[in-house]
mmCIF file of C-alpha atoms in Angstrom:
data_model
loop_
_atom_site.group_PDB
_atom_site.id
_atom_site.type_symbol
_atom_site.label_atom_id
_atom_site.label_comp_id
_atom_site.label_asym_id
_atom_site.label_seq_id
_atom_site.Cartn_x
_atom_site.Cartn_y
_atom_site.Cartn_z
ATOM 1 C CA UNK E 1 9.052 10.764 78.258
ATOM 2 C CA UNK E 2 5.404 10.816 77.250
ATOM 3 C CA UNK E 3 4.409 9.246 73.710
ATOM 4 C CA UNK E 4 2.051 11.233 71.188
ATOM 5 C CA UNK E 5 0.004 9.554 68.836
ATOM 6 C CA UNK E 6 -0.303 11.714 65.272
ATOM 7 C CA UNK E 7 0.381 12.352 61.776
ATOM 8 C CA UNK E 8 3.496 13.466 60.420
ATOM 9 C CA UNK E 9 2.513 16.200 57.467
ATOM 10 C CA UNK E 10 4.624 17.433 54.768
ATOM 11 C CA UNK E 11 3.881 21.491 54.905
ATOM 12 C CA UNK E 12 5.495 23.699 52.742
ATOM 13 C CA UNK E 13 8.622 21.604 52.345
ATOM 14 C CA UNK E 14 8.782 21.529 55.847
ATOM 15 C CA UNK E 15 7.624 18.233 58.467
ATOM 16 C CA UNK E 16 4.857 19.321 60.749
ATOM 17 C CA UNK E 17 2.778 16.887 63.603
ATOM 18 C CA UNK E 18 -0.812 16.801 63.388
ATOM 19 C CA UNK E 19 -2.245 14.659 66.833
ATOM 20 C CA UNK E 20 -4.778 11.736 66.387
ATOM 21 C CA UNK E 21 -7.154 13.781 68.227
ATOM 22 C CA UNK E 22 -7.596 16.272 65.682
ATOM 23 C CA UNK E 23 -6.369 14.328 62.405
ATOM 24 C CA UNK E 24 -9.585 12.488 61.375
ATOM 25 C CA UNK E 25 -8.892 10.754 58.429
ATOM 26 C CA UNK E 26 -7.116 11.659 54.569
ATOM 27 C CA UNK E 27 -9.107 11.230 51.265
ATOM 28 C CA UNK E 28 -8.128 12.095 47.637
ATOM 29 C CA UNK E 29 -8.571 15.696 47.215
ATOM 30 C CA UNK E 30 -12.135 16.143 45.653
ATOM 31 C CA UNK E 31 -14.119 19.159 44.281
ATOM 32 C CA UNK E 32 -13.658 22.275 46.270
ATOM 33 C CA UNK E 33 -16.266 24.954 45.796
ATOM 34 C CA UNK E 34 -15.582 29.351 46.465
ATOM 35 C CA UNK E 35 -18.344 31.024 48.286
ATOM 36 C CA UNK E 36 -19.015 33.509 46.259
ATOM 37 C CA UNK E 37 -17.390 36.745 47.637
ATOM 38 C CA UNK E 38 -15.579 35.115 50.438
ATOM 39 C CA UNK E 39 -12.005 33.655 50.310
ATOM 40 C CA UNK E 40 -13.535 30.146 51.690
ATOM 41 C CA UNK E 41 -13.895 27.679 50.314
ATOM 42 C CA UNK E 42 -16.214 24.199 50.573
ATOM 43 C CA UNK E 43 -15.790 20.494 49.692
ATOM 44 C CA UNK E 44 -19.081 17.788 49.807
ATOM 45 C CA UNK E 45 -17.031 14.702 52.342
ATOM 46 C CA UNK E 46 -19.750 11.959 53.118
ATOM 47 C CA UNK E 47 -22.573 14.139 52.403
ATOM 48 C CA UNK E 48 -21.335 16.884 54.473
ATOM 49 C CA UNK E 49 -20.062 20.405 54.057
ATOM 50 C CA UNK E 50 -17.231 20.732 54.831
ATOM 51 C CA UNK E 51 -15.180 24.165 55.278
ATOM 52 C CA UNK E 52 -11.879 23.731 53.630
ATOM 53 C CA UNK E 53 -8.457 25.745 54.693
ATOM 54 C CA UNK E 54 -6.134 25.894 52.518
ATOM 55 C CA UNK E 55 -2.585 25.658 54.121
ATOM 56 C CA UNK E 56 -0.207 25.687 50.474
ATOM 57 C CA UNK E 57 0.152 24.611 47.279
ATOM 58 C CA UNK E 58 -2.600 21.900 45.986
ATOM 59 C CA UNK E 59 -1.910 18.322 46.716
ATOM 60 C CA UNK E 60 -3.869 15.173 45.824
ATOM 61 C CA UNK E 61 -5.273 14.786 49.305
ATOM 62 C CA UNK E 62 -7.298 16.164 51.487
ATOM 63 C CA UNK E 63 -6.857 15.820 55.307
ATOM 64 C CA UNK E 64 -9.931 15.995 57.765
ATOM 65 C CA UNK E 65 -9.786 17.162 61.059
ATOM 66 C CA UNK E 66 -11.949 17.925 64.182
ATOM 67 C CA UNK E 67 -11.383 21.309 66.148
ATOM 68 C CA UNK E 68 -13.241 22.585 69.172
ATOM 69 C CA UNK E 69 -16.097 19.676 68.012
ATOM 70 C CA UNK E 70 -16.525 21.246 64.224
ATOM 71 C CA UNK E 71 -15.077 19.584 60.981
ATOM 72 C CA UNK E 72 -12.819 21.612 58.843
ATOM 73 C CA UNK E 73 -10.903 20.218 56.083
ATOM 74 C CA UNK E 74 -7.034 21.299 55.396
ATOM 75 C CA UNK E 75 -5.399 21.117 52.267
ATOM 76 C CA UNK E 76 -2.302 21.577 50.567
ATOM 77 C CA UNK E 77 -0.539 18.879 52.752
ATOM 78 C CA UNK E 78 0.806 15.715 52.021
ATOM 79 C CA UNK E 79 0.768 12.705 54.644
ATOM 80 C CA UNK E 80 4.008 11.238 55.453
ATOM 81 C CA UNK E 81 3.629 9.141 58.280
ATOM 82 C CA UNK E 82 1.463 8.031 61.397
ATOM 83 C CA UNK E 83 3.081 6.873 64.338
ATOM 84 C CA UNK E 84 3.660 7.347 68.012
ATOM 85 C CA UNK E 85 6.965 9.382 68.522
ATOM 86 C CA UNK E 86 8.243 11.107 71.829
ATOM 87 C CA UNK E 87 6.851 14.424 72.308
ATOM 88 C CA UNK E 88 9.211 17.576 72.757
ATOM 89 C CA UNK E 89 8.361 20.830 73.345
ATOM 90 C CA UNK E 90 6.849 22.337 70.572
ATOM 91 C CA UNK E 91 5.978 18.859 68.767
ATOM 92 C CA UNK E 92 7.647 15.150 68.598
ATOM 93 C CA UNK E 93 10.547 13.739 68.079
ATOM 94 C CA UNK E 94 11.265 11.923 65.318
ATOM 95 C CA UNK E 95 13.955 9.750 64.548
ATOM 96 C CA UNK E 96 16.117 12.725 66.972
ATOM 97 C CA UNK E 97 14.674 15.712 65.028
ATOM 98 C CA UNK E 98 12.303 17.416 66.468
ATOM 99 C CA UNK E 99 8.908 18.043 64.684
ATOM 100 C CA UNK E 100 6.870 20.863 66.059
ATOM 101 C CA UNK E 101 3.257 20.626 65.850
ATOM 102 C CA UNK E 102 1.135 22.605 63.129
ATOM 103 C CA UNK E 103 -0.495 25.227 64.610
ATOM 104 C CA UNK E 104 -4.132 25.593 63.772
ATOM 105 C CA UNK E 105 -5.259 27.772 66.126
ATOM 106 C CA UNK E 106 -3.001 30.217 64.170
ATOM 107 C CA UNK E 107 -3.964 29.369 60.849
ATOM 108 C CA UNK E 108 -7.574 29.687 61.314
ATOM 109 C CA UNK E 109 -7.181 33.342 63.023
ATOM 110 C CA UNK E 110 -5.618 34.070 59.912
ATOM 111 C CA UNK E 111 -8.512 32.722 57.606
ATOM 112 C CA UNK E 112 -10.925 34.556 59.984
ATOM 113 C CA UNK E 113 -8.970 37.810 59.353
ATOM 114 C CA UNK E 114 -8.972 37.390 55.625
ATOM 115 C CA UNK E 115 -12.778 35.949 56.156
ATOM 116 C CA UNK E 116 -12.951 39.367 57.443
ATOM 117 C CA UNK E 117 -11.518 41.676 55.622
ATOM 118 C CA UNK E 118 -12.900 40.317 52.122
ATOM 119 C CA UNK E 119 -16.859 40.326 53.610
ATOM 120 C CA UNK E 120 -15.530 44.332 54.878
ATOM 121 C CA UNK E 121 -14.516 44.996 50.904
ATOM 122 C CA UNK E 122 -17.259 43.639 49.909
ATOM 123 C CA UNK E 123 -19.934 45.867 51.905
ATOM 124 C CA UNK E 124 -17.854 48.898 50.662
ATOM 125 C CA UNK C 1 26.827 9.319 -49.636
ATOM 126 C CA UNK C 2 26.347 7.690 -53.183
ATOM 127 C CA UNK C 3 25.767 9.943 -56.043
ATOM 128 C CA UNK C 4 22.396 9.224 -57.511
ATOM 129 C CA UNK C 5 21.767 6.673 -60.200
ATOM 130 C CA UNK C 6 25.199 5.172 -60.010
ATOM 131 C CA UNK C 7 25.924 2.020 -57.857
ATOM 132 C CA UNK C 8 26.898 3.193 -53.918
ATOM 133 C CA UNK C 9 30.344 2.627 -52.654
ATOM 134 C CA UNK C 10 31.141 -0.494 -50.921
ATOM 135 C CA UNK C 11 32.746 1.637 -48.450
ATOM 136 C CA UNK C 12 30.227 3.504 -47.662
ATOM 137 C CA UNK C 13 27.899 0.904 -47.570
ATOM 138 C CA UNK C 14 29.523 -0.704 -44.832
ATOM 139 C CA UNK C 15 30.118 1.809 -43.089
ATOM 140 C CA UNK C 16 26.227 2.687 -43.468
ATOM 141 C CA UNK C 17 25.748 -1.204 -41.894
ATOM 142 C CA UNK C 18 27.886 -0.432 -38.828
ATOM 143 C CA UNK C 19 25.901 2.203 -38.043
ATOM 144 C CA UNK C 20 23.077 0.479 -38.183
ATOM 145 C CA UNK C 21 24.713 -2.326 -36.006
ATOM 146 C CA UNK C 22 25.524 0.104 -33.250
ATOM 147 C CA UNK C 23 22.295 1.924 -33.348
ATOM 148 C CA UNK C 24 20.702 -1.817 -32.917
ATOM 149 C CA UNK C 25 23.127 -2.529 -30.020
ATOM 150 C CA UNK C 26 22.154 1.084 -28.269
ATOM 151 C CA UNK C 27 18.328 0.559 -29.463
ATOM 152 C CA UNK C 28 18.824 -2.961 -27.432
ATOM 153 C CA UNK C 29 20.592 -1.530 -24.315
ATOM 154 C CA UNK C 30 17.874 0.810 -24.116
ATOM 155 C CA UNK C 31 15.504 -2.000 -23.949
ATOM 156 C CA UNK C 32 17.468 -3.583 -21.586
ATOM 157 C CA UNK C 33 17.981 -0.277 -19.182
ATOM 158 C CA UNK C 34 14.057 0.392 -19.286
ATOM 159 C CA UNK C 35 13.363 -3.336 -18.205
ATOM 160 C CA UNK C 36 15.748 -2.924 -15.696
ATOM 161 C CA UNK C 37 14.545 0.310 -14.450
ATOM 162 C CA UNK C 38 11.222 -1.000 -14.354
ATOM 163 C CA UNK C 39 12.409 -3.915 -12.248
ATOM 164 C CA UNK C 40 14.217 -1.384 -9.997
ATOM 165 C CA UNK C 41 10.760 0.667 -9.243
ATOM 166 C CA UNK C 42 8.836 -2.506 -8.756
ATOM 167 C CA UNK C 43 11.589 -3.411 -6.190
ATOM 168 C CA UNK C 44 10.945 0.296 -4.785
ATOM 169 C CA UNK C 45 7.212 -0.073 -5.023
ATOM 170 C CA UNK C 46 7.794 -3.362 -3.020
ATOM 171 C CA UNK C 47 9.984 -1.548 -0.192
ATOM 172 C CA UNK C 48 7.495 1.205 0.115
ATOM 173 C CA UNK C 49 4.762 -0.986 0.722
ATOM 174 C CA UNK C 50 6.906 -2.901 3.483
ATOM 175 C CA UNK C 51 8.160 0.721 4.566
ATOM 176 C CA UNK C 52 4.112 1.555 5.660
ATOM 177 C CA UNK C 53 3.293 -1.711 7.029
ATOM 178 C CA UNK C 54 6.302 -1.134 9.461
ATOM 179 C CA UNK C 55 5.262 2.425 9.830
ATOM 180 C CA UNK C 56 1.299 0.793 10.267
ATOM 181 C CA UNK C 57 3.085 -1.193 13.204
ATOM 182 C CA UNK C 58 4.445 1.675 14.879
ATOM 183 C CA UNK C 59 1.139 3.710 14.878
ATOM 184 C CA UNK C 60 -0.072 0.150 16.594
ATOM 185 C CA UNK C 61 2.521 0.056 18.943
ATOM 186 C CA UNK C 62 1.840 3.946 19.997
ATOM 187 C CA UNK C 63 -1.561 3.270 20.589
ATOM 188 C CA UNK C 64 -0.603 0.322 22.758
ATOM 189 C CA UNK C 65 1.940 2.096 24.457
ATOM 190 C CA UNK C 66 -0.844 4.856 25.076
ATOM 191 C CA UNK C 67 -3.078 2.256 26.469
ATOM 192 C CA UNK C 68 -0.326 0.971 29.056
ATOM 193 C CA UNK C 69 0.016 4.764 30.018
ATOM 194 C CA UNK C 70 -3.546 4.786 30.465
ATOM 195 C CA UNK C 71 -3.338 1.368 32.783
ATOM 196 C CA UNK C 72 -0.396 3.368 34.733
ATOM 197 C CA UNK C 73 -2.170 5.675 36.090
ATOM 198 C CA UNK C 74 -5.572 3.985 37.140
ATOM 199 C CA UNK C 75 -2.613 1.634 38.941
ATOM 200 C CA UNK C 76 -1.013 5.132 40.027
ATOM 201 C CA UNK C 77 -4.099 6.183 41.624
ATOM 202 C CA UNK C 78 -4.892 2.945 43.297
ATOM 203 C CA UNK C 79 -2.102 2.728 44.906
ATOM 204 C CA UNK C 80 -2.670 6.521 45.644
ATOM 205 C CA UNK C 81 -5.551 5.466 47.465
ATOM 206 C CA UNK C 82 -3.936 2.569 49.218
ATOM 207 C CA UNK C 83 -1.680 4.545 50.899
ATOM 208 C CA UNK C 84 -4.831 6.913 52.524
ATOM 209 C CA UNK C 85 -6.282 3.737 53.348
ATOM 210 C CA UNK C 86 -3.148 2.388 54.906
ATOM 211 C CA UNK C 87 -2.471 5.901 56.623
ATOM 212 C CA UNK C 88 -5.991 5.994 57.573
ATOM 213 C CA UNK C 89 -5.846 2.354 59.437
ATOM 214 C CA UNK C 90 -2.610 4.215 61.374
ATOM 215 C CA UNK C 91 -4.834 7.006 62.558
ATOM 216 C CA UNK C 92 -7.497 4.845 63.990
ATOM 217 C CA UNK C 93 -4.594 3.071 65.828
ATOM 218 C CA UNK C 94 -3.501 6.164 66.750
ATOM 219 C CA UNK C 95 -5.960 7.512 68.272
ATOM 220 C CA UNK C 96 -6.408 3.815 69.932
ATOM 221 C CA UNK C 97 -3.621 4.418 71.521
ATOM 222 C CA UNK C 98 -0.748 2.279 73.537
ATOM 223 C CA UNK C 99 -0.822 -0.660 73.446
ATOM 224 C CA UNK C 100 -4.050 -1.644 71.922
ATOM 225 C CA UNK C 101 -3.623 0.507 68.783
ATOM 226 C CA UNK C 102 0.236 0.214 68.231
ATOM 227 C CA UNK C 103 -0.411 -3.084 65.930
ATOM 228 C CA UNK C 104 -2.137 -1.512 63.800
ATOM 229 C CA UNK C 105 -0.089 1.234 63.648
ATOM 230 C CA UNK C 106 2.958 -0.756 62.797
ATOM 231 C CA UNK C 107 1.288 -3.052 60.209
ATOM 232 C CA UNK C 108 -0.154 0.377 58.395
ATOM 233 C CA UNK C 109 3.490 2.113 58.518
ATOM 234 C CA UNK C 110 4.688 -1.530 57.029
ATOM 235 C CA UNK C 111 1.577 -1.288 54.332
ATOM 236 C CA UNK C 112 2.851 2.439 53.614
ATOM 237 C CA UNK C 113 6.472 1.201 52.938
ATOM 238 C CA UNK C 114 5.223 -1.267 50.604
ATOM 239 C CA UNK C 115 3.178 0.814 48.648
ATOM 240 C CA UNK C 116 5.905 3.242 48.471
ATOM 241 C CA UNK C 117 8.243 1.178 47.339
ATOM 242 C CA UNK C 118 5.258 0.058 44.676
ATOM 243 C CA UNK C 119 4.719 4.098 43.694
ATOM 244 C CA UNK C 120 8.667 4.290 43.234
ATOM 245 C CA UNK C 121 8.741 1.179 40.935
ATOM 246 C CA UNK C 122 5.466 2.525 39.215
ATOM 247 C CA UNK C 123 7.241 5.678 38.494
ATOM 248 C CA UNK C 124 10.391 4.044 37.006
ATOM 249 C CA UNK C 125 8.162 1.940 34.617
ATOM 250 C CA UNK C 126 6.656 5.303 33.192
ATOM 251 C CA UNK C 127 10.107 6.877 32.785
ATOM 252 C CA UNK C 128 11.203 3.815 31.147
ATOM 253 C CA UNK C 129 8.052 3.760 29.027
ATOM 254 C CA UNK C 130 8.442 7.341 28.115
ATOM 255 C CA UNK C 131 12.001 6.765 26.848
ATOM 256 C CA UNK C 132 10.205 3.523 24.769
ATOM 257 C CA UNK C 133 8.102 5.873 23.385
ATOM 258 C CA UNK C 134 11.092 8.939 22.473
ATOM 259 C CA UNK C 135 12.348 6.019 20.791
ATOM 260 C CA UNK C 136 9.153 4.801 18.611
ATOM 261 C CA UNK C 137 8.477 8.330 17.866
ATOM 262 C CA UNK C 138 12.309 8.780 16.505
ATOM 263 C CA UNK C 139 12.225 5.642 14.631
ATOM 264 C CA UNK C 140 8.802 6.567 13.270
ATOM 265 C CA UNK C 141 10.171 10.118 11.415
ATOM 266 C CA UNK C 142 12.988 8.103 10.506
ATOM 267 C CA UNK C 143 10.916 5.573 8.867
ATOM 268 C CA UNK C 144 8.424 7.989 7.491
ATOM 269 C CA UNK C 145 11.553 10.039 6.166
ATOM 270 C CA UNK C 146 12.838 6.452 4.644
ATOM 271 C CA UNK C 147 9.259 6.349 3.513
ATOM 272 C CA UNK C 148 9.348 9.443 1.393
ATOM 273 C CA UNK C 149 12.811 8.778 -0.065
ATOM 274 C CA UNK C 150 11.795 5.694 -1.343
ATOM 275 C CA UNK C 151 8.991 7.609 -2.877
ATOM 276 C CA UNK C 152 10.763 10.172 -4.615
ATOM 277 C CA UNK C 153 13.035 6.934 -5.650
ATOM 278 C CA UNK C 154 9.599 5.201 -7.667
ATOM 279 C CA UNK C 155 8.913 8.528 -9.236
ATOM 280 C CA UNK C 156 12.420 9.069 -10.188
ATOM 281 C CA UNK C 157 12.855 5.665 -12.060
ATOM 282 C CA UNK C 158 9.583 6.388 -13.472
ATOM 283 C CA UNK C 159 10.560 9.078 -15.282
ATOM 284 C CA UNK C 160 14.003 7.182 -16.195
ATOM 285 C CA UNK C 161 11.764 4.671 -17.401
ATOM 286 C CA UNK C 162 9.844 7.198 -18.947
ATOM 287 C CA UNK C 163 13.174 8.346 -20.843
ATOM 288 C CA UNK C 164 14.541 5.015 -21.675
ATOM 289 C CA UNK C 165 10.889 4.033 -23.599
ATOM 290 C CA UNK C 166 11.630 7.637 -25.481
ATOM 291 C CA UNK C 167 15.407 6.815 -26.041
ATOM 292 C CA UNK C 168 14.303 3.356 -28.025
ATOM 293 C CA UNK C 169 11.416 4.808 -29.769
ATOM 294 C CA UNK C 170 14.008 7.589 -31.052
ATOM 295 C CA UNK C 171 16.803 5.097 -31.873
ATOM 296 C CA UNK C 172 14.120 3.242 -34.142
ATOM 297 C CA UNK C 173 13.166 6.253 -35.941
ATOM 298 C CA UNK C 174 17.102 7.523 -36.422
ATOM 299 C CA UNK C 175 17.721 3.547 -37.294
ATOM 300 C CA UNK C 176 15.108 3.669 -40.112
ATOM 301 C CA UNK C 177 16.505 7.375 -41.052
ATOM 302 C CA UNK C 178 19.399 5.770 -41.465
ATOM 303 C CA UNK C 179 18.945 3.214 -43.329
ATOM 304 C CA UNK C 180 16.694 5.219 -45.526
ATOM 305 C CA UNK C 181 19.998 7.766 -45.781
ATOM 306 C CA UNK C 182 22.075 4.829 -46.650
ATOM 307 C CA UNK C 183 20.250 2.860 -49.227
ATOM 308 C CA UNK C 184 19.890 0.187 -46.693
ATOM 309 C CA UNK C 185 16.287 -1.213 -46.229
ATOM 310 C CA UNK C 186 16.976 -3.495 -43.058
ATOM 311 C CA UNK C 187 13.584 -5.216 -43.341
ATOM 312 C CA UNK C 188 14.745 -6.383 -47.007
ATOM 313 C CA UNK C 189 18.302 -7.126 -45.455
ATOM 314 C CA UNK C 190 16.438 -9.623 -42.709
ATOM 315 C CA UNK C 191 14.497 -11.477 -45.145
ATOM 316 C CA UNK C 192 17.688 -12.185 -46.985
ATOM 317 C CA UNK C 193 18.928 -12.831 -44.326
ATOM 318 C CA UNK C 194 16.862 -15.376 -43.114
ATOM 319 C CA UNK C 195 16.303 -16.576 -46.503
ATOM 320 C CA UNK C 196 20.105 -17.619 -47.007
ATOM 321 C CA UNK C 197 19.898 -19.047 -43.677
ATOM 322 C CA UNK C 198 17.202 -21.585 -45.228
ATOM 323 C CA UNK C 199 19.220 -22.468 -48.190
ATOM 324 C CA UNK C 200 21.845 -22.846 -46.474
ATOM 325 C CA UNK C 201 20.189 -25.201 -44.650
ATOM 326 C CA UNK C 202 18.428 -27.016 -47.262
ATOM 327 C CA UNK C 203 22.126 -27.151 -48.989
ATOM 328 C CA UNK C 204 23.749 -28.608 -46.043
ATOM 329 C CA UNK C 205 20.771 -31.625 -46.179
ATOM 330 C CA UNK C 206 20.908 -32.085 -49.506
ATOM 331 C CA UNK C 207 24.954 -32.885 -49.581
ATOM 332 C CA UNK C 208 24.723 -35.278 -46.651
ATOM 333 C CA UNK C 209 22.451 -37.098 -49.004
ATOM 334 C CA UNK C 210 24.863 -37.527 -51.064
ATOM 335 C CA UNK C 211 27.358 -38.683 -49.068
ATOM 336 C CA UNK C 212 24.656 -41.329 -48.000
ATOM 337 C CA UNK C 213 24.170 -41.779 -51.803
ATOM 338 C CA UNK C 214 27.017 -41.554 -53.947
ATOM 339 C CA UNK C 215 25.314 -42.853 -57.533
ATOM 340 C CA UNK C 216 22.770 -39.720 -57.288
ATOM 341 C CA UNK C 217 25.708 -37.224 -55.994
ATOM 342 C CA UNK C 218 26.203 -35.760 -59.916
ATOM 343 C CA UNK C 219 22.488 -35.395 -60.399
ATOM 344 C CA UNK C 220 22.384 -33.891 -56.921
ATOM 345 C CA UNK C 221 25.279 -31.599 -57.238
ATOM 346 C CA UNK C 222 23.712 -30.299 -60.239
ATOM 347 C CA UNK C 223 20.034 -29.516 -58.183
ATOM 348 C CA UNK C 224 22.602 -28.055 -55.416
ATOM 349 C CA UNK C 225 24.699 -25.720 -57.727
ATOM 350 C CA UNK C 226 22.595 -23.188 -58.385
ATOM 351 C CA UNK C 227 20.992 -22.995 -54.747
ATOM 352 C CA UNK C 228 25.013 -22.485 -53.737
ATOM 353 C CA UNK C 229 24.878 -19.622 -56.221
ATOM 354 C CA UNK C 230 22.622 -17.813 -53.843
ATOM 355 C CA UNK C 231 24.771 -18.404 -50.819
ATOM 356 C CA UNK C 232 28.087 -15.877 -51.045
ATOM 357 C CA UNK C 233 31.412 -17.382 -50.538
ATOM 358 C CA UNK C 234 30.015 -20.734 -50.329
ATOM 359 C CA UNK C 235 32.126 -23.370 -52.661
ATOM 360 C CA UNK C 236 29.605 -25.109 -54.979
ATOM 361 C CA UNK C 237 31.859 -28.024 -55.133
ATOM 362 C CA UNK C 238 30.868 -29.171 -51.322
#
């Protein structure tokens, strides 16, 4: 069985996988800026803005990440582990329990659509 | 009482003298009460003072406790930090891959025990230092509460003291009413008193000199007669 290389993320209670190719690097959570009448919002990482999704409650760290070649920042996770572990269907397997990957894709449609519909009530 | 102008009842003069006697005795266990009470709030005073240097110490020992608090979290957040740092060395090894990035993916999930095992110990230290300081604060009402007792205790005997100085001063004026009511003028009755003290003295010197010289006794005995004449129940013979 193939081996994937990641980071195990604690998400709502739950564990979710995060790959090395995607996972960046974790900081301590710093100043995160609204855009004014937009639900985004921004943190300053290394001199760079960075777009910041929030995926839960506020932790003390923020995790960076690289998808499709852009930066993007996701908080409200805390790091666990980082490992290589089996991979299963939907995720890992660690330790016999299987992990299943967090899904990005998913919640970054859902940011768009709330990107969305807040810019739509706020040309009305 | 004595009817005035005639000569007042041996009875009733002695009985006049007792009283006097027992107002003296209560006049002097005033005294004695007020010194005592004054040595009581001076003991309080004392107490009090120790009582705020112990409550000064606490106040110290908040402030240091405050400081360690202080020194637990900067150690808190270091070790915060540590563990991104250690995570962060995994994720470079992770995305290294097998084989070449496994070491340091092992040695960074052995750092991340470590300073786990540091957080948990960190976090037992607080809870231990936040029961020290449940404690301190306890102890300090207590000892501010012992504080004010002791206090109210100083400005109690005060006032006893207070009391007692009135007590005497009014014992000394019945005393003098007293004697004044019975004919009795106990400054006149100390001089006397002293005074037959002296002759008695003098008397007692005078016949051991004439034991010493027996030629001179009759001569002498005749000087000492009528100084024994001033000294009641005293046998002019001796």
């Amino acid at each position: 069985m193939s081996q994937r290389a990641g980071l195990l993320v604690r998400h709502g209670g739950r564990l979710a996988f995060l790959p090395a190719s995607v996972a960046r690097g974790l900081l301590p959570l710093p100043r995160l800026s609204k855009i004014p009448w937009d639900s985004a919002e921004i943190a300053l990482v290394a001199g760079e803005v960075v777009p910041v999704l929030s995926l839960g409650d506020p932790s003390a760290e923020l995790l960076l990440c690289e998808l499709d070649g852009q930066s993007l920042a996701l908080s409200g996770l805390t790091a666990v582990r980082v490992g290589f572990w089996p991979a299963s269907d939907s995720g890992v397997n660690v330790d016999g329990l299987n992990v299943p990957a967090l899904d990005l894709n998913a919640a970054l449609s859902q940011f768009r659509s709330a990107h969305r519909a807040s810019q739509e009530l706020h040309h009305e | 009482m004595s009817d005035q102008g005639s000569k007042p009842d041996p009875l009733f003069t002695v009985s006049g003298t007792r009283l006097l006697a027992a107002l003296d005795a209560a006049k002097t266990a005033a005294s004695r009460a007020t010194a005592e009470q004054r040595a009581a709030g001076s003991g309080l005073s004392q107490q009090q003072s120790e009582l705020e240097a112990v409550q000064e110490s606490a106040l110290k020992l908040a402030t240091r406790s405050r400081d360690i608090r202080n020194s637990l979290l900067l150690l808190r957040e270091s070790l915060d930090r540590a563990k991104l740092s250690a995570l962060n060395a995994g994720l470079e090894g992770a995305r290294l891959g097998e084989p070449i990035g496994k070491a340091l993916v092992v040695m960074s999930d052995e750092q991340r025990n470590l300073l786990a095992r540091a957080l948990d110990a960190m976090d037992e230290h607080s809870a231990l230092l936040a029961e020290v300081d449940r404690d301190r604060d306890r102890c300090s009402g207590e000892l501010s509460q012992l504080s004010e007792r002791a206090r109210q205790a100083a400005a109690a005997l005060t006032r006893a003291e207070a009391q007692s100085q009135l007590s005497c001063a009014l014992l000394h004026e019945v005393r003098r009413d007293v004697g004044q009511l019975f004919g009795i003028d106990p400054e006149a009755e100390q001089a006397i008193a002293e005074a037959r003290a002296q002759v008695r003295t003098a008397a007692q010197s005078l016949f051991e000199l004439t034991q010493r010289a027996p030629l001179s006794a009759a001569a002498l005995r005749e000087l000492l007669s009528p100084l024994l004449t001033l000294i009641p129940n005293e046998d002019p013979r001796r």
